[in-house]
């Protein structure tokens, strides 16, 4: 696994800060946001681009830089480059983005608008920097991986869809290993301004670190995040043959559509219900097999409620025994990269038998529409056996994708 997130520029730092309940939110530094309704976000801090050749750096949007950095960590962590059984024709790359090179698009559109009288003069790297599939292309070129190569785009479900696609291609025998995950870097005027115009973002400018507060009555929208998380998924026998360290098993994936609204989730969580049930069926697991749900939980007034309704419908009485938390309370919402990051958190949970918290929940701040007798992990991490974890991601357009990970048992 590899990560560059608002909580740290590697997996272990990110995980340690999540367990400690650290908020990644702060004033926006990528641009002057003083005239925006929302002036804060969960940005990546102290990102060092020295690992990229300076000439190549000119060809990379920030989101692709994040992807390359996380992929570098994940590939080195996996040890797959040293494997004697490595066939580069059978290693793929699937890296998602919900938006892609927004900063590049914004820069080029702004440049043209200012110089329109001189005719169109665009940077020759404009299109290849902007497109949402290019991160996967760069990773494949960096390592010479010739297997299946593409990006998935399903808004905030994108990187869960990438993981499911990778999982299915491995099961079909189309590859031995796939580098997969997501990357996003949209904390720029068009991103913040666009979400502000939809009234989707929190405007708690006086207290950014407490603005993301899933399941609290005073929640007023999500907090934008950025970064990348990349995983190396590998077919079991191939991994065992090279003596790989196996962290966890991808057990199943489920997908669905709300077919309801451009941006709102179905109020009764119908699409979420279907995605979770499809994932359980795919994994050949019962609801009682799940010990932790890393919810989509973005801190929006409607979305949090519909997801809880869906969990109660799918899990019944067991919904009161498993743990629920939203790590977006700390990381913000990484849009197309959020599913991969939350898959990483789920993997660490099953590895270490601990559930990260939902921070910023205040006593007495309950929403009458949310059943607080459910086992929410509020404000403090909880140690408990975690045999399997389920991670939800939902996106604009009604896209739903659920991934289940479980403890690996030597077979």
mmCIF file of C-alpha atoms in Angstrom:
data_model
loop_
_atom_site.group_PDB
_atom_site.id
_atom_site.type_symbol
_atom_site.label_atom_id
_atom_site.label_comp_id
_atom_site.label_asym_id
_atom_site.label_seq_id
_atom_site.Cartn_x
_atom_site.Cartn_y
_atom_site.Cartn_z
ATOM 1 C CA UNK A 1 0.000 0.000 0.000
ATOM 2 C CA UNK A 2 1.058 3.604 -0.567
ATOM 3 C CA UNK A 3 -0.496 6.925 0.426
ATOM 4 C CA UNK A 4 -0.224 10.684 0.269
ATOM 5 C CA UNK A 5 -3.128 12.179 2.228
ATOM 6 C CA UNK A 6 -4.128 15.161 4.365
ATOM 7 C CA UNK A 7 -3.014 13.124 7.401
ATOM 8 C CA UNK A 8 0.437 12.148 6.133
ATOM 9 C CA UNK A 9 2.581 11.330 3.152
ATOM 10 C CA UNK A 10 2.754 7.590 3.779
ATOM 11 C CA UNK A 11 0.477 4.836 5.042
ATOM 12 C CA UNK A 12 1.788 4.565 8.598
ATOM 13 C CA UNK A 13 1.680 8.308 9.330
ATOM 14 C CA UNK A 14 -1.797 8.569 7.864
ATOM 15 C CA UNK A 15 -2.994 5.586 9.905
ATOM 16 C CA UNK A 16 -1.411 6.786 13.162
ATOM 17 C CA UNK A 17 -3.025 10.205 12.805
ATOM 18 C CA UNK A 18 -6.385 8.632 11.989
ATOM 19 C CA UNK A 19 -6.250 6.492 15.132
ATOM 20 C CA UNK A 20 -5.295 9.580 17.141
ATOM 21 C CA UNK A 21 -8.280 11.521 15.778
ATOM 22 C CA UNK A 22 -6.212 14.213 14.060
ATOM 23 C CA UNK A 23 -7.999 16.575 11.674
ATOM 24 C CA UNK A 24 -6.326 17.307 8.341
ATOM 25 C CA UNK A 25 -8.331 20.497 7.781
ATOM 26 C CA UNK A 26 -6.946 24.011 7.643
ATOM 27 C CA UNK A 27 -7.012 27.235 5.614
ATOM 28 C CA UNK A 28 -6.594 26.732 1.873
ATOM 29 C CA UNK A 29 -3.047 27.432 0.675
ATOM 30 C CA UNK A 30 -3.307 26.369 -2.987
ATOM 31 C CA UNK A 31 -4.939 29.693 -3.914
ATOM 32 C CA UNK A 32 -6.374 32.834 -2.327
ATOM 33 C CA UNK A 33 -9.768 31.672 -1.056
ATOM 34 C CA UNK A 34 -10.557 34.798 0.956
ATOM 35 C CA UNK A 35 -13.587 35.665 -1.210
ATOM 36 C CA UNK A 36 -15.018 32.141 -1.288
ATOM 37 C CA UNK A 37 -17.825 30.917 0.950
ATOM 38 C CA UNK A 38 -15.534 28.077 2.010
ATOM 39 C CA UNK A 39 -11.953 29.042 2.803
ATOM 40 C CA UNK A 40 -10.583 25.770 4.146
ATOM 41 C CA UNK A 41 -9.960 22.196 3.063
ATOM 42 C CA UNK A 42 -7.953 19.082 3.889
ATOM 43 C CA UNK A 43 -4.830 19.638 1.811
ATOM 44 C CA UNK A 44 -1.747 17.456 1.433
ATOM 45 C CA UNK A 45 1.124 19.027 3.375
ATOM 46 C CA UNK A 46 4.848 19.210 2.568
ATOM 47 C CA UNK A 47 4.563 17.251 -0.670
ATOM 48 C CA UNK A 48 8.040 16.722 -2.133
ATOM 49 C CA UNK A 49 8.213 16.319 -5.916
ATOM 50 C CA UNK A 50 11.960 15.633 -6.022
ATOM 51 C CA UNK A 51 11.273 11.990 -6.917
ATOM 52 C CA UNK A 52 10.039 13.168 -10.331
ATOM 53 C CA UNK A 53 12.437 14.338 -13.034
ATOM 54 C CA UNK A 54 12.033 18.123 -13.458
ATOM 55 C CA UNK A 55 11.363 17.821 -17.188
ATOM 56 C CA UNK A 56 8.700 15.182 -16.600
ATOM 57 C CA UNK A 57 7.132 17.244 -13.828
ATOM 58 C CA UNK A 58 5.967 19.759 -16.441
ATOM 59 C CA UNK A 59 3.782 17.059 -17.984
ATOM 60 C CA UNK A 60 1.975 16.092 -14.761
ATOM 61 C CA UNK A 61 -1.089 17.605 -13.151
ATOM 62 C CA UNK A 62 -0.952 17.573 -9.348
ATOM 63 C CA UNK A 63 -3.384 14.654 -9.145
ATOM 64 C CA UNK A 64 -1.051 12.511 -11.280
ATOM 65 C CA UNK A 65 1.929 13.551 -9.146
ATOM 66 C CA UNK A 66 0.077 12.278 -6.083
ATOM 67 C CA UNK A 67 -0.745 9.029 -7.896
ATOM 68 C CA UNK A 68 2.865 8.417 -8.911
ATOM 69 C CA UNK A 69 4.046 9.030 -5.353
ATOM 70 C CA UNK A 70 1.498 6.659 -3.805
ATOM 71 C CA UNK A 71 2.154 4.048 -6.516
ATOM 72 C CA UNK A 72 5.901 4.248 -5.908
ATOM 73 C CA UNK A 73 5.349 3.527 -2.219
ATOM 74 C CA UNK A 74 2.896 0.704 -2.898
ATOM 75 C CA UNK A 75 5.091 -1.022 -5.474
ATOM 76 C CA UNK A 76 8.171 -0.769 -3.259
ATOM 77 C CA UNK A 77 6.148 -1.958 -0.250
ATOM 78 C CA UNK A 78 4.860 -4.948 -2.197
ATOM 79 C CA UNK A 79 8.317 -6.109 -3.275
ATOM 80 C CA UNK A 80 6.863 -7.157 -6.609
ATOM 81 C CA UNK A 81 9.688 -5.556 -8.598
ATOM 82 C CA UNK A 82 12.128 -8.037 -7.050
ATOM 83 C CA UNK A 83 9.955 -11.071 -7.819
ATOM 84 C CA UNK A 84 11.556 -13.750 -9.981
ATOM 85 C CA UNK A 85 8.117 -14.702 -11.338
ATOM 86 C CA UNK A 86 7.249 -11.154 -12.479
ATOM 87 C CA UNK A 87 5.792 -11.014 -15.994
ATOM 88 C CA UNK A 88 5.279 -7.326 -16.829
ATOM 89 C CA UNK A 89 2.754 -8.273 -19.481
ATOM 90 C CA UNK A 90 0.534 -9.549 -16.682
ATOM 91 C CA UNK A 91 0.769 -6.583 -14.309
ATOM 92 C CA UNK A 92 -1.956 -3.980 -14.812
ATOM 93 C CA UNK A 93 -2.681 -0.474 -13.538
ATOM 94 C CA UNK A 94 -6.165 0.857 -12.781
ATOM 95 C CA UNK A 95 -6.161 4.248 -11.055
ATOM 96 C CA UNK A 96 -9.336 6.260 -10.627
ATOM 97 C CA UNK A 97 -10.115 9.960 -10.569
ATOM 98 C CA UNK A 98 -13.495 11.539 -10.141
ATOM 99 C CA UNK A 99 -12.432 14.765 -11.853
ATOM 100 C CA UNK A 100 -8.816 14.446 -12.985
ATOM 101 C CA UNK A 101 -6.642 17.408 -13.936
ATOM 102 C CA UNK A 102 -8.943 20.215 -12.850
ATOM 103 C CA UNK A 103 -6.075 22.572 -12.036
ATOM 104 C CA UNK A 104 -4.602 22.092 -15.501
ATOM 105 C CA UNK A 105 -7.978 22.736 -17.134
ATOM 106 C CA UNK A 106 -8.499 25.847 -15.031
ATOM 107 C CA UNK A 107 -5.034 27.216 -15.836
ATOM 108 C CA UNK A 108 -5.422 26.680 -19.566
ATOM 109 C CA UNK A 109 -8.958 28.081 -19.735
ATOM 110 C CA UNK A 110 -7.840 31.131 -17.770
ATOM 111 C CA UNK A 111 -4.827 31.677 -19.998
ATOM 112 C CA UNK A 112 -6.959 31.521 -23.149
ATOM 113 C CA UNK A 113 -9.558 33.905 -21.715
ATOM 114 C CA UNK A 114 -6.841 36.468 -20.965
ATOM 115 C CA UNK A 115 -5.215 36.132 -24.387
ATOM 116 C CA UNK A 116 -8.231 35.505 -26.622
ATOM 117 C CA UNK A 117 -7.373 38.385 -28.928
ATOM 118 C CA UNK A 118 -4.154 36.621 -29.922
ATOM 119 C CA UNK A 119 -5.931 33.426 -30.952
ATOM 120 C CA UNK A 120 -5.871 29.967 -29.325
ATOM 121 C CA UNK A 121 -2.469 29.031 -27.947
ATOM 122 C CA UNK A 122 -2.607 26.061 -25.652
ATOM 123 C CA UNK A 123 0.114 24.181 -23.837
ATOM 124 C CA UNK A 124 0.838 20.993 -25.830
ATOM 125 C CA UNK A 125 0.571 19.066 -22.546
ATOM 126 C CA UNK A 126 -2.897 20.479 -21.791
ATOM 127 C CA UNK A 127 -4.940 17.431 -22.826
ATOM 128 C CA UNK A 128 -2.583 14.684 -21.560
ATOM 129 C CA UNK A 129 -2.219 16.497 -18.222
ATOM 130 C CA UNK A 130 -5.957 16.988 -17.794
ATOM 131 C CA UNK A 131 -7.560 13.670 -18.724
ATOM 132 C CA UNK A 132 -8.747 11.451 -15.892
ATOM 133 C CA UNK A 133 -7.054 8.252 -17.085
ATOM 134 C CA UNK A 134 -3.527 9.602 -17.378
ATOM 135 C CA UNK A 135 -2.349 8.671 -13.866
ATOM 136 C CA UNK A 136 -2.673 4.977 -14.751
ATOM 137 C CA UNK A 137 -0.783 5.618 -17.968
ATOM 138 C CA UNK A 138 2.100 7.320 -16.162
ATOM 139 C CA UNK A 139 2.419 4.508 -13.614
ATOM 140 C CA UNK A 140 2.481 1.867 -16.353
ATOM 141 C CA UNK A 141 5.151 3.798 -18.263
ATOM 142 C CA UNK A 142 7.241 4.298 -15.136
ATOM 143 C CA UNK A 143 7.389 0.554 -14.402
ATOM 144 C CA UNK A 144 6.840 -1.023 -17.804
ATOM 145 C CA UNK A 145 3.597 -2.755 -16.831
ATOM 146 C CA UNK A 146 1.801 -3.897 -19.989
ATOM 147 C CA UNK A 147 -1.304 -5.468 -18.422
ATOM 148 C CA UNK A 148 -4.828 -3.965 -18.338
ATOM 149 C CA UNK A 149 -4.493 -0.199 -18.041
ATOM 150 C CA UNK A 150 -7.231 2.398 -17.550
ATOM 151 C CA UNK A 151 -8.876 4.821 -15.158
ATOM 152 C CA UNK A 152 -12.368 4.538 -13.719
ATOM 153 C CA UNK A 153 -14.653 7.558 -13.365
ATOM 154 C CA UNK A 154 -17.776 7.323 -11.217
ATOM 155 C CA UNK A 155 -17.483 10.511 -9.168
ATOM 156 C CA UNK A 156 -16.827 9.723 -5.507
ATOM 157 C CA UNK A 157 -17.264 5.970 -6.074
ATOM 158 C CA UNK A 158 -14.418 5.939 -8.621
ATOM 159 C CA UNK A 159 -11.633 4.257 -6.684
ATOM 160 C CA UNK A 160 -13.906 1.627 -5.160
ATOM 161 C CA UNK A 161 -14.900 0.837 -8.743
ATOM 162 C CA UNK A 162 -11.190 0.665 -9.650
ATOM 163 C CA UNK A 163 -10.549 -1.849 -6.856
ATOM 164 C CA UNK A 164 -13.546 -3.944 -7.907
ATOM 165 C CA UNK A 165 -12.418 -3.883 -11.562
ATOM 166 C CA UNK A 166 -8.927 -4.983 -10.531
ATOM 167 C CA UNK A 167 -10.372 -7.714 -8.308
ATOM 168 C CA UNK A 168 -12.555 -9.045 -11.122
ATOM 169 C CA UNK A 169 -9.755 -9.024 -13.714
ATOM 170 C CA UNK A 170 -7.557 -11.013 -11.327
ATOM 171 C CA UNK A 171 -10.360 -13.526 -10.753
ATOM 172 C CA UNK A 172 -10.815 -13.848 -14.513
ATOM 173 C CA UNK A 173 -7.124 -14.665 -14.911
ATOM 174 C CA UNK A 174 -6.406 -11.569 -17.016
ATOM 175 C CA UNK A 175 -3.478 -10.480 -14.823
ATOM 176 C CA UNK A 176 -1.234 -11.669 -11.995
ATOM 177 C CA UNK A 177 -1.223 -8.327 -10.176
ATOM 178 C CA UNK A 178 -2.853 -4.932 -10.585
ATOM 179 C CA UNK A 179 -1.735 -1.608 -9.136
ATOM 180 C CA UNK A 180 -4.984 0.131 -8.257
ATOM 181 C CA UNK A 181 -6.448 3.010 -6.294
ATOM 182 C CA UNK A 182 -7.354 6.629 -6.834
ATOM 183 C CA UNK A 183 -5.993 10.163 -6.960
ATOM 184 C CA UNK A 184 -7.555 13.608 -6.813
ATOM 185 C CA UNK A 185 -6.409 17.239 -6.553
ATOM 186 C CA UNK A 186 -9.391 19.559 -6.939
ATOM 187 C CA UNK A 187 -8.798 22.142 -4.190
ATOM 188 C CA UNK A 188 -8.622 25.005 -6.645
ATOM 189 C CA UNK A 189 -11.049 27.841 -7.473
ATOM 190 C CA UNK A 190 -13.192 25.835 -9.903
ATOM 191 C CA UNK A 191 -13.509 22.921 -7.486
ATOM 192 C CA UNK A 192 -14.266 24.933 -4.367
ATOM 193 C CA UNK A 193 -16.419 27.458 -6.205
ATOM 194 C CA UNK A 194 -18.354 24.770 -8.029
ATOM 195 C CA UNK A 195 -19.171 22.818 -4.893
ATOM 196 C CA UNK A 196 -19.982 26.061 -3.062
ATOM 197 C CA UNK A 197 -22.533 26.936 -5.718
ATOM 198 C CA UNK A 198 -24.251 23.615 -5.002
ATOM 199 C CA UNK A 199 -24.239 24.357 -1.253
ATOM 200 C CA UNK A 200 -22.366 21.068 -0.801
ATOM 201 C CA UNK A 201 -19.418 22.301 1.292
ATOM 202 C CA UNK A 202 -19.224 23.215 4.946
ATOM 203 C CA UNK A 203 -18.753 26.947 5.494
ATOM 204 C CA UNK A 204 -17.467 26.643 9.065
ATOM 205 C CA UNK A 205 -14.534 28.968 8.336
ATOM 206 C CA UNK A 206 -14.051 29.866 11.990
ATOM 207 C CA UNK A 207 -13.244 26.249 12.908
ATOM 208 C CA UNK A 208 -11.992 24.196 9.949
ATOM 209 C CA UNK A 209 -10.720 21.318 12.080
ATOM 210 C CA UNK A 210 -14.218 20.647 13.434
ATOM 211 C CA UNK A 211 -16.130 21.294 10.192
ATOM 212 C CA UNK A 212 -16.376 17.690 9.022
ATOM 213 C CA UNK A 213 -18.794 16.205 11.542
ATOM 214 C CA UNK A 214 -20.633 13.202 10.125
ATOM 215 C CA UNK A 215 -23.805 12.182 11.974
ATOM 216 C CA UNK A 216 -23.927 15.367 14.051
ATOM 217 C CA UNK A 217 -27.057 17.481 13.834
ATOM 218 C CA UNK A 218 -24.991 20.609 13.139
ATOM 219 C CA UNK A 219 -23.268 19.162 10.052
ATOM 220 C CA UNK A 220 -23.469 21.608 7.170
ATOM 221 C CA UNK A 221 -21.676 19.930 4.270
ATOM 222 C CA UNK A 222 -18.501 18.089 3.394
ATOM 223 C CA UNK A 223 -14.891 19.268 3.538
ATOM 224 C CA UNK A 224 -12.807 18.824 0.395
ATOM 225 C CA UNK A 225 -9.708 16.673 0.602
ATOM 226 C CA UNK A 226 -6.991 15.625 -1.837
ATOM 227 C CA UNK A 227 -4.286 13.015 -2.298
ATOM 228 C CA UNK A 228 -3.857 9.450 -3.478
ATOM 229 C CA UNK A 229 -3.905 5.916 -2.116
ATOM 230 C CA UNK A 230 -2.670 2.987 -4.202
ATOM 231 C CA UNK A 231 -2.851 -0.740 -3.441
ATOM 232 C CA UNK A 232 -1.145 -3.679 -5.097
ATOM 233 C CA UNK A 233 -3.683 -6.467 -5.555
ATOM 234 C CA UNK A 234 -2.263 -9.847 -6.487
ATOM 235 C CA UNK A 235 -3.589 -13.287 -7.313
ATOM 236 C CA UNK A 236 -3.028 -15.499 -4.269
ATOM 237 C CA UNK A 237 -0.859 -18.240 -5.750
ATOM 238 C CA UNK A 238 1.324 -15.680 -7.537
ATOM 239 C CA UNK A 239 1.803 -13.784 -4.279
ATOM 240 C CA UNK A 240 2.617 -16.932 -2.304
ATOM 241 C CA UNK A 241 5.075 -18.138 -4.930
ATOM 242 C CA UNK A 242 7.201 -15.039 -4.478
ATOM 243 C CA UNK A 243 6.842 -14.946 -0.681
ATOM 244 C CA UNK A 244 4.834 -11.729 -0.625
ATOM 245 C CA UNK A 245 3.665 -10.223 2.637
ATOM 246 C CA UNK A 246 -0.129 -10.432 2.427
ATOM 247 C CA UNK A 247 -1.983 -7.804 4.435
ATOM 248 C CA UNK A 248 -5.586 -8.798 3.789
ATOM 249 C CA UNK A 249 -7.911 -10.420 1.292
ATOM 250 C CA UNK A 250 -10.338 -8.634 -0.995
ATOM 251 C CA UNK A 251 -13.434 -10.704 -0.349
ATOM 252 C CA UNK A 252 -16.021 -9.118 -2.634
ATOM 253 C CA UNK A 253 -17.381 -6.055 -4.322
ATOM 254 C CA UNK A 254 -20.859 -4.759 -5.065
ATOM 255 C CA UNK A 255 -22.111 -2.021 -7.386
ATOM 256 C CA UNK A 256 -25.452 -0.357 -8.071
ATOM 257 C CA UNK A 257 -27.169 2.819 -9.233
ATOM 258 C CA UNK A 258 -29.656 4.951 -7.331
ATOM 259 C CA UNK A 259 -31.296 5.987 -10.634
ATOM 260 C CA UNK A 260 -32.780 8.814 -8.610
ATOM 261 C CA UNK A 261 -31.068 12.250 -8.695
ATOM 262 C CA UNK A 262 -28.048 14.078 -10.115
ATOM 263 C CA UNK A 263 -26.397 14.648 -6.753
ATOM 264 C CA UNK A 264 -28.589 13.412 -3.888
ATOM 265 C CA UNK A 265 -28.584 9.865 -2.594
ATOM 266 C CA UNK A 266 -31.888 8.026 -2.544
ATOM 267 C CA UNK A 267 -33.578 9.106 0.725
ATOM 268 C CA UNK A 268 -34.221 5.489 1.724
ATOM 269 C CA UNK A 269 -30.744 4.361 0.636
ATOM 270 C CA UNK A 270 -32.038 1.947 -2.003
ATOM 271 C CA UNK A 271 -28.872 2.014 -4.123
ATOM 272 C CA UNK A 272 -26.669 1.658 -1.044
ATOM 273 C CA UNK A 273 -28.726 -1.325 0.105
ATOM 274 C CA UNK A 274 -28.264 -3.031 -3.243
ATOM 275 C CA UNK A 275 -24.508 -2.347 -3.391
ATOM 276 C CA UNK A 276 -23.925 -3.758 0.103
ATOM 277 C CA UNK A 277 -26.064 -6.819 -0.556
ATOM 278 C CA UNK A 278 -24.293 -7.423 -3.859
ATOM 279 C CA UNK A 279 -20.932 -7.195 -2.103
ATOM 280 C CA UNK A 280 -21.959 -9.663 0.603
ATOM 281 C CA UNK A 281 -23.285 -12.070 -2.016
ATOM 282 C CA UNK A 282 -20.101 -11.748 -4.059
ATOM 283 C CA UNK A 283 -18.020 -12.475 -0.966
ATOM 284 C CA UNK A 284 -20.282 -15.389 0.024
ATOM 285 C CA UNK A 285 -20.634 -13.748 3.420
ATOM 286 C CA UNK A 286 -23.518 -13.098 5.805
ATOM 287 C CA UNK A 287 -24.202 -9.684 7.383
ATOM 288 C CA UNK A 288 -23.037 -11.162 10.711
ATOM 289 C CA UNK A 289 -19.546 -11.689 9.243
ATOM 290 C CA UNK A 290 -18.891 -7.938 9.075
ATOM 291 C CA UNK A 291 -17.408 -6.289 12.167
ATOM 292 C CA UNK A 292 -16.703 -2.774 10.860
ATOM 293 C CA UNK A 293 -18.260 -0.478 8.278
ATOM 294 C CA UNK A 294 -16.224 2.452 7.005
ATOM 295 C CA UNK A 295 -19.177 4.503 5.846
ATOM 296 C CA UNK A 296 -19.262 7.012 3.017
ATOM 297 C CA UNK A 297 -20.398 9.469 5.727
ATOM 298 C CA UNK A 298 -19.557 12.805 4.120
ATOM 299 C CA UNK A 299 -21.171 15.072 6.742
ATOM 300 C CA UNK A 300 -24.044 16.174 4.529
ATOM 301 C CA UNK A 301 -27.518 16.552 6.065
ATOM 302 C CA UNK A 302 -29.252 14.071 3.735
ATOM 303 C CA UNK A 303 -26.498 11.619 2.793
ATOM 304 C CA UNK A 304 -25.589 10.533 6.323
ATOM 305 C CA UNK A 305 -29.187 9.654 7.127
ATOM 306 C CA UNK A 306 -29.825 7.620 3.983
ATOM 307 C CA UNK A 307 -26.680 5.544 4.537
ATOM 308 C CA UNK A 308 -27.667 4.711 8.111
ATOM 309 C CA UNK A 309 -31.113 3.647 6.898
ATOM 310 C CA UNK A 310 -29.425 1.389 4.340
ATOM 311 C CA UNK A 311 -27.153 -0.191 6.967
ATOM 312 C CA UNK A 312 -30.115 -0.919 9.232
ATOM 313 C CA UNK A 313 -31.993 -2.511 6.347
ATOM 314 C CA UNK A 314 -29.082 -4.740 5.250
ATOM 315 C CA UNK A 315 -27.711 -5.720 8.652
ATOM 316 C CA UNK A 316 -30.833 -5.838 10.784
ATOM 317 C CA UNK A 317 -30.063 -6.631 14.440
ATOM 318 C CA UNK A 318 -26.365 -7.055 13.631
ATOM 319 C CA UNK A 319 -26.195 -3.340 12.775
ATOM 320 C CA UNK A 320 -26.120 -2.768 16.555
ATOM 321 C CA UNK A 321 -23.148 -5.120 17.091
ATOM 322 C CA UNK A 322 -20.750 -3.972 14.393
ATOM 323 C CA UNK A 323 -18.792 -0.699 14.529
ATOM 324 C CA UNK A 324 -19.445 2.271 12.256
ATOM 325 C CA UNK A 325 -17.132 5.195 11.588
ATOM 326 C CA UNK A 326 -16.483 7.914 9.026
ATOM 327 C CA UNK A 327 -12.801 8.694 8.547
ATOM 328 C CA UNK A 328 -13.830 11.670 6.362
ATOM 329 C CA UNK A 329 -14.247 13.520 9.648
ATOM 330 C CA UNK A 330 -10.426 13.640 9.672
ATOM 331 C CA UNK A 331 -9.347 13.413 6.029
ATOM 332 C CA UNK A 332 -12.142 15.330 4.365
ATOM 333 C CA UNK A 333 -13.629 13.979 1.169
ATOM 334 C CA UNK A 334 -11.012 12.952 -1.400
ATOM 335 C CA UNK A 335 -13.654 12.611 -4.115
ATOM 336 C CA UNK A 336 -12.383 10.027 -6.640
ATOM 337 C CA UNK A 337 -9.591 8.917 -4.283
ATOM 338 C CA UNK A 338 -11.767 8.455 -1.224
ATOM 339 C CA UNK A 339 -12.690 4.794 -1.809
ATOM 340 C CA UNK A 340 -9.052 3.722 -2.036
ATOM 341 C CA UNK A 341 -8.134 5.617 1.110
ATOM 342 C CA UNK A 342 -11.012 4.079 3.021
ATOM 343 C CA UNK A 343 -10.123 0.631 1.679
ATOM 344 C CA UNK A 344 -6.656 1.226 3.139
ATOM 345 C CA UNK A 345 -8.197 2.165 6.491
ATOM 346 C CA UNK A 346 -10.380 -0.953 6.351
ATOM 347 C CA UNK A 347 -7.356 -3.136 5.599
ATOM 348 C CA UNK A 348 -5.445 -1.661 8.536
ATOM 349 C CA UNK A 349 -8.472 -2.264 10.749
ATOM 350 C CA UNK A 350 -8.618 -5.976 9.958
ATOM 351 C CA UNK A 351 -4.831 -6.237 10.323
ATOM 352 C CA UNK A 352 -4.677 -4.564 13.735
ATOM 353 C CA UNK A 353 -8.172 -5.157 15.196
ATOM 354 C CA UNK A 354 -8.907 -1.493 15.774
ATOM 355 C CA UNK A 355 -11.560 0.874 14.409
ATOM 356 C CA UNK A 356 -10.609 4.503 13.688
ATOM 357 C CA UNK A 357 -12.936 7.158 15.082
ATOM 358 C CA UNK A 358 -15.432 9.637 13.730
ATOM 359 C CA UNK A 359 -14.207 12.867 15.286
ATOM 360 C CA UNK A 360 -16.081 16.118 15.968
ATOM 361 C CA UNK A 361 -19.168 14.515 17.429
ATOM 362 C CA UNK A 362 -20.416 16.614 20.325
ATOM 363 C CA UNK A 363 -22.458 15.180 23.165
ATOM 364 C CA UNK A 364 -26.063 16.276 22.910
ATOM 365 C CA UNK A 365 -25.686 17.164 19.227
ATOM 366 C CA UNK A 366 -27.677 14.199 17.968
ATOM 367 C CA UNK A 367 -29.865 14.250 14.887
ATOM 368 C CA UNK A 368 -33.355 12.957 15.574
ATOM 369 C CA UNK A 369 -33.228 11.097 12.240
ATOM 370 C CA UNK A 370 -30.200 8.985 13.227
ATOM 371 C CA UNK A 371 -30.393 6.034 15.608
ATOM 372 C CA UNK A 372 -27.574 6.660 18.085
ATOM 373 C CA UNK A 373 -27.998 3.274 19.705
ATOM 374 C CA UNK A 374 -25.931 2.004 16.767
ATOM 375 C CA UNK A 375 -22.285 1.428 17.650
ATOM 376 C CA UNK A 376 -20.749 4.604 16.236
ATOM 377 C CA UNK A 377 -17.049 4.950 17.036
ATOM 378 C CA UNK A 378 -17.162 8.580 18.133
ATOM 379 C CA UNK A 379 -14.062 10.658 18.929
ATOM 380 C CA UNK A 380 -11.828 7.773 20.040
ATOM 381 C CA UNK A 381 -10.523 4.659 18.288
ATOM 382 C CA UNK A 382 -11.908 1.371 19.555
ATOM 383 C CA UNK A 383 -9.998 -1.898 19.805
ATOM 384 C CA UNK A 384 -12.097 -4.934 18.922
ATOM 385 C CA UNK A 385 -11.785 -8.056 16.766
ATOM 386 C CA UNK A 386 -12.280 -7.089 13.112
ATOM 387 C CA UNK A 387 -12.625 -10.204 10.978
ATOM 388 C CA UNK A 388 -13.979 -8.300 8.006
ATOM 389 C CA UNK A 389 -14.678 -4.691 7.094
ATOM 390 C CA UNK A 390 -17.055 -3.221 4.547
ATOM 391 C CA UNK A 391 -16.332 0.137 2.878
ATOM 392 C CA UNK A 392 -18.964 2.220 1.068
ATOM 393 C CA UNK A 393 -18.459 4.892 -1.594
ATOM 394 C CA UNK A 394 -21.262 6.775 -3.318
ATOM 395 C CA UNK A 395 -20.978 9.316 -6.126
ATOM 396 C CA UNK A 396 -22.893 12.034 -7.937
ATOM 397 C CA UNK A 397 -24.983 10.403 -10.634
ATOM 398 C CA UNK A 398 -26.177 7.736 -8.205
ATOM 399 C CA UNK A 399 -23.061 5.547 -8.452
ATOM 400 C CA UNK A 400 -22.603 3.134 -5.522
ATOM 401 C CA UNK A 401 -19.652 0.813 -4.914
ATOM 402 C CA UNK A 402 -18.942 -1.351 -1.881
ATOM 403 C CA UNK A 403 -15.735 -3.266 -1.141
ATOM 404 C CA UNK A 404 -15.305 -5.957 1.530
ATOM 405 C CA UNK A 405 -11.889 -6.870 2.944
ATOM 406 C CA UNK A 406 -11.176 -9.619 5.447
ATOM 407 C CA UNK A 407 -8.318 -11.112 7.416
ATOM 408 C CA UNK A 408 -6.026 -13.244 5.338
ATOM 409 C CA UNK A 409 -5.755 -16.849 6.454
ATOM 410 C CA UNK A 410 -3.002 -18.950 4.901
ATOM 411 C CA UNK A 411 -4.594 -21.396 2.481
#
